[in-house]
Amino acid sequence: MDNFETQGRRLNDYLRLVACIGFTGLVLVALLTMADGVGRWLSLPRIPGFGDIAQISYAIVIASCFPSLLLKDQNVVIRFLGKAVKGRFNYCLEIFGNILTLAFFAILVWQFYYLTLDLQVNNRTSPTLEFPIAIWWWIISLIMTITVPVQLLVVIDSIYSAIFNVPSRLPKEEGEGV
Amino acid sequence: MDPILVGALGLGAMFVLILLHVPIGVAMGITGVTSVAFIIGWEPALTLLGTEPSAAIENEGLAVVALFLLMGSFASKAGVSADMYRLAYAMIGHFRGGLAMATIGGCAGFGAICGSSIATTATMAKIALPEMLQRNYLKTLASGSIAAGGTLGMLVPPSVVMIIYGILTEESVIALFAAAIFPGAIATILYCITIGIYVRVRPESGPAGERIVWREKLNVLIQSWRFLVIAIVVSGGIYTGIFTITEAASVGASLAFIFAIFNGMKMQGFLDCLTSTASNTGMIFVIIMGAHIFSYFITLSGLPDASVEFIKDLNASNFVVLLLMMLMYLILGSIFDTVAAMVITLPFVYPVIIEMGYDPI
């Protein structure tokens, strides 16, 4: 195992940790939502402004899964053309797909920062608790920022694969889907 | 440039990008933004990449997708899927092909607490396939019944695909769930009848299991209380209006989490559940983000109205149009992921369905 592979695996562990922290948050939100829903049903006091907290939590949770998704190449990709031609052309198709994915996430992150700055400048607050939401969108934008260097690494790996005609050295996994 | 022409070119470009190994969500997003730029300019087009994805990830309705996937993951760890299978086997396992029918029943049951076809197939394959092979079932019948039964995962409510459809078309998700109960039941029964016919034609493919006495059946039913609790609380909560869909999904995920802990789920198992849920959620959300942008572009181009006019000009009967749509989905389904096939076609199919006078639910 070379250094690139070792670093790839280490990075995968970190990104998996990011996703796990995010989705542990989802478990907590689920437990709180259950408590809030049952509370409403039993006419007990509700968790004040819980909707505000849940909404921003969902955004953080969802954002946390993208970096790991990109590193493990779990996006839904139709690969029958590459499987038909195989060899270097297949690797070239992978490079093309990965570069466009990089462009997509890079512009997305750039636009997220614009959006967050807009929220901050206009001092936007949550509807019920009226806490400033820009701070949370900074966190979301920061998490989303991780996707850019990660996808850049995926691009570099696919270029290496094409040049030396070797399989990817990153810890890729097939996604399941729905 | 004529917006409809831009629409048609954008649509073609998206399919070309998909063919060239660009992830489906990314292909939809990039062609959407580029085509919108041709119609109204680059500045508003680029802002779409901020506004649409941010709206998608903070959408409470879409967060339900992650919650249902989490519920399925924990339910599997809690052994609920195995309970379901045992229950179905106790009831119909003594028929010829009974194990395959029990697999269909197990899939329908697990679909009622999972909402994902792939998760249902993967889970039932681990439980049902070894059982069937051990009892000398033919591999063709064993794998076929699991693959067919897996499709019930997204048909039997709650269904992730229905949630996405409901959000994208602004239709009531609860009404969709209620409407899917009957087709889900019909599909389950028809699969069982098909298995019944198959084992009559090829008796060696699925030998009958031993008959289980009623007392034992009752025991198995009692042992599968966790499945019954989750299914009744989630479905009952939704249909009686006690819970919103988000609350029902949260309650289901929480119950499945608690059952999984009591079933001996360790930290590694917990992390595995989170990781698989995160992967599937991310995969779906990339497609949803792309679909939001793509739908905006398609609507802006006026292509849905043009497709409705085109169908009208064909003067074809509703039956023929429906038949063509089914043929299209059959072809797309053999190439695309379910969610992708749906979100790509929705901007055209939905207005056509409405124009034909059908209920979009």
Coordinates of C-alpha atoms in Angstrom, one line a residue:
Chain A
M1 CA 0.0 0.0 0.0
D2 CA 1.6 3.3 -1.1
N3 CA 1.4 6.6 0.8
F4 CA -1.5 7.9 -1.4
E5 CA -3.6 4.9 -0.5
T6 CA -2.8 5.2 3.2
Q7 CA -3.7 8.9 3.2
G8 CA -6.9 8.0 1.2
R9 CA -7.9 5.5 3.8
R10 CA -7.1 7.9 6.6
L11 CA -9.1 10.6 4.9
N12 CA -12.0 8.2 4.5
D13 CA -12.0 7.5 8.2
Y14 CA -12.1 11.3 9.0
L15 CA -15.0 11.9 6.5
R16 CA -16.8 8.9 7.8
L17 CA -16.5 10.5 11.3
V18 CA -17.9 13.7 9.9
A19 CA -20.9 11.8 8.5
C20 CA -21.4 9.8 11.7
I21 CA -21.3 13.0 13.8
G22 CA -23.9 14.5 11.5
F23 CA -26.2 11.5 11.5
T24 CA -25.8 11.1 15.3
G25 CA -27.4 14.6 15.3
L26 CA -30.2 13.1 13.2
V27 CA -30.8 10.4 15.8
L28 CA -30.9 13.1 18.5
V29 CA -33.3 15.2 16.4
A30 CA -35.5 12.1 15.8
L31 CA -35.6 11.4 19.6
L32 CA -36.5 15.0 20.3
T33 CA -39.1 15.0 17.5
M34 CA -40.6 11.9 19.1
A35 CA -40.7 13.6 22.5
D36 CA -42.2 16.7 21.0
G37 CA -44.8 14.8 19.0
V38 CA -45.8 12.6 21.9
G39 CA -45.9 15.7 24.1
R40 CA -48.3 17.4 21.8
W41 CA -50.5 14.3 21.7
L42 CA -50.6 14.1 25.5
S43 CA -51.1 17.8 25.8
L44 CA -47.8 18.2 27.6
P45 CA -45.6 21.3 27.2
R46 CA -43.9 21.4 23.8
I47 CA -40.2 22.0 23.2
P48 CA -40.2 25.8 22.5
G49 CA -39.1 26.6 18.9
F50 CA -38.2 23.0 18.2
G51 CA -39.1 23.5 14.5
D52 CA -36.4 26.2 14.1
I53 CA -33.8 23.9 15.6
A54 CA -34.9 20.8 13.6
Q55 CA -34.8 22.7 10.3
I56 CA -31.2 24.0 10.7
S57 CA -30.2 20.6 12.1
Y58 CA -31.5 18.8 9.0
A59 CA -29.4 21.1 6.8
I60 CA -26.2 20.3 8.8
V61 CA -27.0 16.6 8.8
I62 CA -27.5 16.4 5.1
A63 CA -24.4 18.5 4.4
S64 CA -22.3 16.2 6.5
C65 CA -22.8 13.2 4.2
F66 CA -21.5 14.8 1.0
P67 CA -17.7 14.7 1.6
S68 CA -17.7 10.9 2.3
L69 CA -20.0 10.3 -0.6
L70 CA -17.6 12.0 -3.0
L71 CA -14.5 10.2 -1.7
K72 CA -16.2 6.8 -1.9
D73 CA -17.6 7.6 -5.4
Q74 CA -21.1 6.7 -4.3
N75 CA -23.0 9.0 -6.6
V76 CA -25.4 7.4 -9.0
V77 CA -23.4 7.1 -12.3
I78 CA -24.5 5.2 -15.4
R79 CA -21.3 3.3 -16.5
F80 CA -22.4 1.0 -19.3
L81 CA -20.5 3.0 -21.9
G82 CA -17.3 2.7 -20.0
K83 CA -17.9 -1.0 -19.3
A84 CA -18.4 -1.5 -23.0
V85 CA -15.2 0.2 -24.1
K86 CA -13.0 -0.5 -21.0
G87 CA -9.3 0.4 -20.8
R88 CA -8.0 4.0 -21.0
F89 CA -11.2 5.4 -22.6
N90 CA -13.1 4.2 -19.5
Y91 CA -10.6 6.1 -17.3
C92 CA -11.0 9.2 -19.5
L93 CA -14.8 9.1 -19.0
E94 CA -14.2 8.8 -15.2
I95 CA -11.9 11.9 -15.4
F96 CA -14.6 13.8 -17.3
G97 CA -17.3 12.9 -14.8
N98 CA -15.1 13.7 -11.9
I99 CA -14.1 17.1 -13.3
L100 CA -17.7 18.1 -13.8
T101 CA -18.6 16.9 -10.3
L102 CA -15.7 19.1 -9.0
A103 CA -17.0 22.1 -11.0
F104 CA -20.6 21.5 -9.7
F105 CA -19.5 21.3 -6.0
A106 CA -17.0 24.2 -6.4
I107 CA -19.7 26.5 -7.8
L108 CA -22.2 25.2 -5.2
V109 CA -19.8 26.0 -2.3
W110 CA -19.1 29.5 -3.8
Q111 CA -22.9 30.1 -4.0
F112 CA -23.4 28.8 -0.5
Y113 CA -20.9 31.4 0.9
Y114 CA -22.8 34.1 -1.1
L115 CA -26.0 32.9 0.5
T116 CA -24.5 32.8 3.9
L117 CA -23.1 36.3 3.6
D118 CA -26.5 37.5 2.5
L119 CA -28.1 35.9 5.5
Q120 CA -25.5 37.6 7.7
V121 CA -25.7 41.0 6.1
N122 CA -29.5 41.0 6.4
N123 CA -29.3 39.6 9.9
R124 CA -31.8 36.9 9.1
T125 CA -33.3 35.0 12.1
S126 CA -35.2 31.8 12.6
P127 CA -39.0 32.3 12.6
T128 CA -39.9 31.3 16.2
L129 CA -36.8 31.6 18.4
E130 CA -35.4 34.4 16.3
F131 CA -31.8 33.2 16.7
P132 CA -29.4 34.4 13.9
I133 CA -29.2 31.6 11.3
A134 CA -26.1 32.9 9.5
I135 CA -23.8 31.2 12.0
W136 CA -25.3 27.8 11.2
W137 CA -25.1 28.4 7.5
W138 CA -21.4 29.2 8.0
I139 CA -21.0 25.8 9.5
I140 CA -22.9 24.2 6.6
S141 CA -20.8 26.1 4.1
L142 CA -17.6 25.0 5.9
I143 CA -18.7 21.3 5.7
M144 CA -19.6 21.7 2.1
T145 CA -16.2 23.3 1.5
I146 CA -14.6 20.0 2.4
T147 CA -16.2 18.5 -0.8
V148 CA -14.0 20.6 -3.1
P149 CA -10.5 19.3 -2.0
V150 CA -12.0 15.8 -1.6
Q151 CA -13.3 15.8 -5.2
L152 CA -10.0 17.4 -6.4
L153 CA -8.3 14.3 -4.8
V154 CA -10.7 12.1 -6.7
V155 CA -9.9 13.9 -9.9
I156 CA -6.1 13.5 -9.3
D157 CA -6.6 9.8 -8.6
S158 CA -8.6 9.3 -11.8
I159 CA -6.0 11.1 -13.8
Y160 CA -3.3 8.8 -12.3
S161 CA -5.4 5.8 -13.1
A162 CA -5.8 6.9 -16.7
I163 CA -2.0 7.6 -17.2
F164 CA -0.8 4.4 -15.6
N165 CA -3.8 2.3 -16.5
V166 CA -4.4 1.1 -12.9
P167 CA -7.5 1.0 -10.8
S168 CA -8.4 3.7 -8.4
R169 CA -6.4 3.8 -5.2
L170 CA -9.1 5.5 -3.1
P171 CA -11.4 3.5 -0.8
K172 CA -14.4 3.3 -3.2
E173 CA -17.6 1.6 -2.4
E174 CA -20.7 0.9 -4.4
G175 CA -23.7 2.9 -3.1
E176 CA -27.0 1.1 -2.4
G177 CA -29.6 3.5 -3.7
V178 CA -33.4 3.4 -3.2
Chain B
M1 CA -32.5 31.5 -28.7
D2 CA -36.0 30.0 -28.5
P3 CA -36.5 28.7 -25.0
I4 CA -38.1 25.5 -26.2
L5 CA -35.1 24.8 -28.4
V6 CA -32.8 25.5 -25.4
G7 CA -35.0 23.2 -23.4
A8 CA -34.7 20.4 -26.0
L9 CA -30.9 20.9 -26.3
G10 CA -30.5 21.0 -22.6
L11 CA -32.4 17.8 -22.2
G12 CA -30.3 16.1 -24.9
A13 CA -27.1 17.5 -23.3
M14 CA -28.1 16.0 -19.9
F15 CA -28.5 12.5 -21.4
V16 CA -25.2 12.8 -23.1
L17 CA -23.5 13.9 -19.9
I18 CA -25.1 11.0 -18.0
L19 CA -23.8 8.6 -20.8
L20 CA -20.3 10.1 -20.3
H21 CA -20.1 9.0 -16.6
V22 CA -21.2 12.3 -15.1
P23 CA -23.3 11.5 -11.9
I24 CA -27.0 11.9 -12.6
G25 CA -27.6 14.7 -10.1
V26 CA -24.5 16.6 -11.3
A27 CA -25.6 16.2 -15.0
M28 CA -29.0 17.6 -14.2
G29 CA -27.6 20.5 -12.2
I30 CA -25.0 21.5 -14.8
T31 CA -27.3 21.3 -17.8
G32 CA -29.9 23.1 -15.8
V33 CA -27.6 26.0 -14.9
T34 CA -26.1 26.3 -18.3
S35 CA -29.4 26.2 -20.1
V36 CA -30.9 28.8 -17.7
A37 CA -27.9 31.0 -18.4
F38 CA -28.8 30.8 -22.2
I39 CA -32.3 31.9 -21.4
I40 CA -32.0 34.6 -18.7
G41 CA -28.2 35.1 -18.2
W42 CA -25.3 33.7 -16.2
E43 CA -25.8 35.7 -13.0
P44 CA -29.3 34.4 -12.1
A45 CA -28.4 31.0 -13.4
L46 CA -25.4 30.6 -11.0
T47 CA -27.4 31.7 -8.0
L48 CA -29.6 28.7 -8.7
L49 CA -26.7 26.5 -7.5
G50 CA -27.0 28.3 -4.1
T51 CA -30.7 28.7 -3.7
E52 CA -32.0 25.4 -5.0
P53 CA -29.6 23.0 -3.1
S54 CA -29.9 25.0 0.1
A55 CA -33.7 24.9 -0.1
A56 CA -33.4 21.1 -0.7
I57 CA -31.1 20.4 2.3
E58 CA -33.2 22.4 4.8
N59 CA -36.5 21.1 3.6
E60 CA -38.2 19.3 6.4
G61 CA -40.3 17.2 4.0
L62 CA -37.1 15.9 2.3
A63 CA -35.4 15.2 5.7
V64 CA -38.0 12.5 6.2
V65 CA -36.2 10.5 3.5
A66 CA -33.1 10.4 5.8
L67 CA -35.3 9.5 8.8
F68 CA -37.0 6.6 7.0
L69 CA -33.7 5.3 5.8
L70 CA -32.4 5.5 9.3
M71 CA -35.4 3.6 10.6
G72 CA -34.8 0.9 8.0
S73 CA -31.2 0.6 9.0
F74 CA -31.9 0.3 12.7
A75 CA -34.9 -2.0 12.1
S76 CA -32.6 -4.4 10.2
K77 CA -30.1 -4.3 13.1
A78 CA -32.9 -4.9 15.6
G79 CA -33.8 -8.1 13.8
V80 CA -37.2 -6.8 12.8
S81 CA -36.8 -8.1 9.2
A82 CA -36.0 -11.6 10.5
D83 CA -39.2 -11.4 12.7
M84 CA -41.2 -10.5 9.6
Y85 CA -39.8 -13.4 7.6
R86 CA -40.5 -15.9 10.4
L87 CA -44.0 -14.6 10.8
A88 CA -44.7 -14.9 7.0
Y89 CA -43.1 -18.3 7.0
A90 CA -45.3 -19.5 9.9
M91 CA -48.4 -18.4 8.1
I92 CA -47.7 -19.7 4.5
G93 CA -44.5 -21.7 4.6
H94 CA -46.3 -25.1 4.4
F95 CA -47.5 -24.4 0.9
R96 CA -45.4 -25.6 -2.1
G97 CA -43.1 -22.5 -2.8
G98 CA -44.1 -21.3 0.7
L99 CA -40.7 -20.0 1.6
A100 CA -40.6 -17.9 -1.6
M101 CA -44.1 -16.6 -0.8
A102 CA -42.9 -15.9 2.8
T103 CA -40.1 -13.9 1.3
I104 CA -42.6 -11.8 -0.7
G105 CA -44.6 -11.3 2.5
G106 CA -41.4 -10.5 4.5
C107 CA -40.4 -7.9 1.8
A108 CA -43.9 -6.3 1.9
G109 CA -43.7 -6.2 5.7
F110 CA -40.2 -4.8 5.8
G111 CA -41.2 -2.3 3.1
A112 CA -43.8 -1.0 5.5
I113 CA -41.1 0.1 7.9
C114 CA -38.3 0.8 5.5
G115 CA -39.4 2.6 2.3
S116 CA -36.4 1.6 0.2
S117 CA -36.4 -1.2 -2.4
I118 CA -32.6 -1.8 -2.3
A119 CA -32.5 -1.9 1.5
T120 CA -35.5 -4.4 1.5
T121 CA -33.8 -6.6 -1.1
A122 CA -30.4 -6.4 0.6
T123 CA -31.9 -7.2 4.0
M124 CA -34.2 -10.0 2.8
A125 CA -31.4 -11.6 0.7
K126 CA -29.3 -12.1 3.8
I127 CA -32.2 -13.8 5.7
A128 CA -34.3 -15.6 3.0
L129 CA -31.7 -16.7 0.4
P130 CA -29.7 -19.1 2.8
E131 CA -33.0 -20.5 4.1
M132 CA -34.4 -21.2 0.6
L133 CA -31.1 -22.7 -0.7
Q134 CA -30.9 -24.9 2.5
R135 CA -34.4 -26.3 1.7
N136 CA -33.4 -27.2 -1.9
Y137 CA -35.2 -24.3 -3.6
L138 CA -33.9 -23.6 -7.1
K139 CA -31.6 -20.6 -7.2
T140 CA -33.7 -19.0 -9.9
L141 CA -36.9 -19.0 -7.8
A142 CA -35.0 -18.0 -4.6
S143 CA -33.2 -15.0 -6.2
G144 CA -36.2 -14.1 -8.4
S145 CA -38.6 -13.9 -5.4
I146 CA -36.2 -11.7 -3.5
A147 CA -35.6 -9.4 -6.4
A148 CA -39.3 -9.1 -7.2
G149 CA -40.2 -8.8 -3.5
G150 CA -37.7 -6.0 -3.1
T151 CA -39.7 -3.8 -5.4
L152 CA -42.4 -3.8 -2.7
G153 CA -40.0 -1.8 -0.6
M154 CA -40.8 1.4 -2.5
L155 CA -44.5 0.5 -3.3
V156 CA -45.7 -0.3 0.2
P157 CA -45.9 2.9 2.2
P158 CA -44.0 4.6 3.7
S159 CA -42.0 5.0 0.5
V160 CA -38.9 7.2 -0.1
V161 CA -39.7 7.5 -3.8
M162 CA -43.3 8.7 -3.0
I163 CA -42.0 11.3 -0.5
I164 CA -39.7 12.7 -3.3
Y165 CA -42.5 12.6 -5.8
G166 CA -44.8 14.4 -3.3
I167 CA -42.3 17.1 -2.6
L168 CA -41.3 17.7 -6.2
T169 CA -44.9 17.9 -7.4
E170 CA -46.3 19.5 -4.3
E171 CA -48.8 16.7 -3.8
S172 CA -49.9 15.3 -0.4
V173 CA -47.5 12.6 0.7
I174 CA -50.1 11.2 3.1
A175 CA -52.6 10.9 0.2
L176 CA -49.8 9.1 -1.8
F177 CA -49.2 6.7 1.0
A178 CA -52.9 6.0 1.4
A179 CA -53.2 5.5 -2.4
A180 CA -50.3 3.0 -2.4
I181 CA -51.7 0.5 0.1
F182 CA -54.0 -1.1 -2.4
P183 CA -51.5 -1.5 -5.3
G184 CA -49.0 -2.8 -2.7
A185 CA -51.4 -5.4 -1.5
I186 CA -52.3 -6.4 -5.1
A187 CA -48.6 -6.7 -6.1
T188 CA -47.9 -8.9 -3.0
I189 CA -50.8 -11.2 -3.8
L190 CA -50.0 -11.4 -7.5
Y191 CA -46.3 -12.2 -6.8
C192 CA -47.5 -15.0 -4.5
I193 CA -50.0 -16.3 -7.1
T194 CA -47.1 -16.3 -9.7
I195 CA -44.9 -18.3 -7.4
G196 CA -47.8 -20.7 -6.8
I197 CA -48.2 -21.2 -10.6
Y198 CA -44.5 -21.5 -11.1
V199 CA -44.1 -24.3 -8.4
R200 CA -47.0 -26.1 -10.0
V201 CA -45.3 -26.1 -13.3
R202 CA -41.9 -26.9 -11.8
P203 CA -42.6 -28.7 -8.5
E204 CA -38.9 -29.3 -7.8
S205 CA -38.2 -25.6 -7.7
G206 CA -39.9 -24.9 -4.3
P207 CA -40.7 -27.9 -2.0
A208 CA -43.3 -27.4 0.7
G209 CA -42.2 -26.7 4.2
E210 CA -43.5 -28.3 7.4
R211 CA -47.0 -27.2 8.6
I212 CA -46.8 -25.1 11.8
V213 CA -49.5 -25.6 14.4
W214 CA -51.7 -22.7 15.4
R215 CA -50.3 -22.4 18.8
E216 CA -46.8 -22.0 17.3
K217 CA -48.1 -19.5 14.8
L218 CA -49.5 -17.4 17.7
N219 CA -46.1 -17.6 19.4
V220 CA -44.4 -16.3 16.3
L221 CA -46.9 -13.5 16.0
I222 CA -46.2 -12.5 19.6
Q223 CA -42.5 -12.7 19.0
S224 CA -42.8 -10.3 16.1
W225 CA -44.3 -7.6 18.3
R226 CA -41.5 -5.1 17.5
F227 CA -42.5 -5.1 13.8
L228 CA -46.1 -4.7 14.7
V229 CA -45.3 -1.8 17.1
I230 CA -43.2 0.1 14.5
A231 CA -45.7 -0.5 11.7
I232 CA -48.8 0.4 13.8
V233 CA -47.2 3.5 15.4
V234 CA -45.8 4.8 12.1
S235 CA -48.7 4.0 9.7
G236 CA -51.4 4.5 12.3
G237 CA -49.8 7.7 13.5
I238 CA -49.8 9.1 9.9
Y239 CA -53.2 8.0 8.8
T240 CA -55.0 9.0 12.0
G241 CA -53.4 12.4 11.9
I242 CA -51.8 11.9 15.4
F243 CA -48.3 12.5 13.9
T244 CA -47.1 14.5 10.9
I245 CA -45.0 12.5 8.5
T246 CA -41.8 13.9 10.0
E247 CA -42.9 13.0 13.5
A248 CA -44.0 9.5 12.4
A249 CA -40.6 8.9 10.7
S250 CA -38.8 10.2 13.8
V251 CA -40.9 8.0 16.1
G252 CA -40.2 5.0 13.8
A253 CA -36.5 5.7 13.7
S254 CA -36.4 6.2 17.5
L255 CA -38.3 3.0 18.2
A256 CA -36.1 1.0 15.8
F257 CA -33.0 2.6 17.5
I258 CA -34.3 1.5 20.9
F259 CA -35.1 -2.0 19.7
A260 CA -31.7 -2.3 18.1
I261 CA -30.0 -1.4 21.4
F262 CA -32.1 -4.0 23.2
N263 CA -31.2 -6.5 20.4
G264 CA -27.5 -6.0 21.3
M265 CA -26.4 -3.4 18.8
K266 CA -22.8 -2.3 19.7
M267 CA -21.1 0.9 18.8
Q268 CA -19.7 -0.6 15.5
G269 CA -23.3 -1.6 14.5
F270 CA -24.5 1.9 15.3
L271 CA -21.8 3.5 13.2
D272 CA -22.5 1.1 10.3
C273 CA -26.2 2.1 10.4
L274 CA -25.2 5.8 10.4
T275 CA -22.7 5.3 7.6
S276 CA -25.1 3.4 5.3
T277 CA -27.8 5.9 6.0
A278 CA -25.5 8.8 5.2
S279 CA -24.3 7.2 2.0
N280 CA -27.9 6.6 0.7
T281 CA -29.1 10.0 1.9
G282 CA -26.2 11.8 0.1
M283 CA -26.8 9.8 -3.0
I284 CA -30.4 10.8 -3.1
F285 CA -29.8 14.4 -2.2
V286 CA -27.3 15.0 -5.0
I287 CA -30.0 13.8 -7.4
I288 CA -32.7 16.0 -5.6
M289 CA -30.5 19.1 -5.7
G290 CA -29.9 18.5 -9.5
A291 CA -33.6 17.8 -10.0
H292 CA -34.5 21.1 -8.3
I293 CA -32.3 23.0 -10.7
F294 CA -33.3 21.0 -13.7
S295 CA -37.0 21.3 -13.0
Y296 CA -36.6 25.1 -12.8
F297 CA -34.9 25.1 -16.2
I298 CA -37.5 22.8 -17.8
T299 CA -40.4 25.0 -16.5
L300 CA -38.6 28.2 -17.7
S301 CA -38.1 26.7 -21.1
G302 CA -41.8 26.0 -21.5
L303 CA -41.0 22.4 -22.5
P304 CA -43.7 20.9 -20.3
D305 CA -46.4 22.9 -22.1
A306 CA -44.8 21.9 -25.4
S307 CA -44.9 18.2 -24.5
V308 CA -48.6 18.5 -23.5
E309 CA -49.3 20.1 -26.9
F310 CA -47.3 17.4 -28.6
I311 CA -49.3 14.7 -26.9
K312 CA -52.6 16.5 -27.8
D313 CA -51.5 16.8 -31.5
L314 CA -50.8 13.0 -31.5
N315 CA -54.6 12.5 -31.0
A316 CA -53.7 9.2 -29.3
S317 CA -56.0 7.7 -26.7
N318 CA -55.1 8.0 -23.0
F319 CA -54.5 4.2 -23.0
V320 CA -51.9 4.5 -25.7
V321 CA -50.2 7.4 -24.0
L322 CA -50.1 5.5 -20.7
L323 CA -48.8 2.4 -22.5
L324 CA -46.0 4.5 -24.1
M325 CA -45.1 6.0 -20.6
M326 CA -44.9 2.5 -19.2
L327 CA -42.7 1.4 -22.0
M328 CA -40.5 4.5 -21.4
Y329 CA -40.2 3.6 -17.7
L330 CA -39.4 0.0 -18.5
I331 CA -36.5 1.1 -20.7
L332 CA -35.4 3.8 -18.2
G333 CA -35.7 1.4 -15.3
S334 CA -33.3 -0.9 -16.9
I335 CA -30.7 1.8 -17.1
F336 CA -31.4 4.4 -14.4
D337 CA -31.7 4.3 -10.6
T338 CA -35.4 4.6 -9.6
V339 CA -35.2 8.1 -8.1
A340 CA -33.2 9.3 -11.1
A341 CA -35.7 7.8 -13.6
M342 CA -38.5 9.5 -11.8
V343 CA -37.0 13.0 -11.3
I344 CA -35.7 13.2 -14.9
T345 CA -39.1 12.4 -16.4
L346 CA -41.3 14.2 -13.9
P347 CA -41.2 17.7 -15.5
F348 CA -42.8 16.1 -18.7
V349 CA -44.9 13.3 -17.4
Y350 CA -46.6 15.1 -14.6
P351 CA -48.2 17.9 -16.8
V352 CA -49.2 15.3 -19.4
I353 CA -50.9 13.2 -16.7
I354 CA -52.7 16.2 -15.4
E355 CA -53.7 17.2 -19.0
M356 CA -55.1 13.7 -19.6
G357 CA -57.4 14.3 -16.6
Y358 CA -55.9 11.7 -14.3
D359 CA -55.4 12.2 -10.6
P360 CA -51.7 12.9 -10.0
I361 CA -51.9 10.9 -6.8

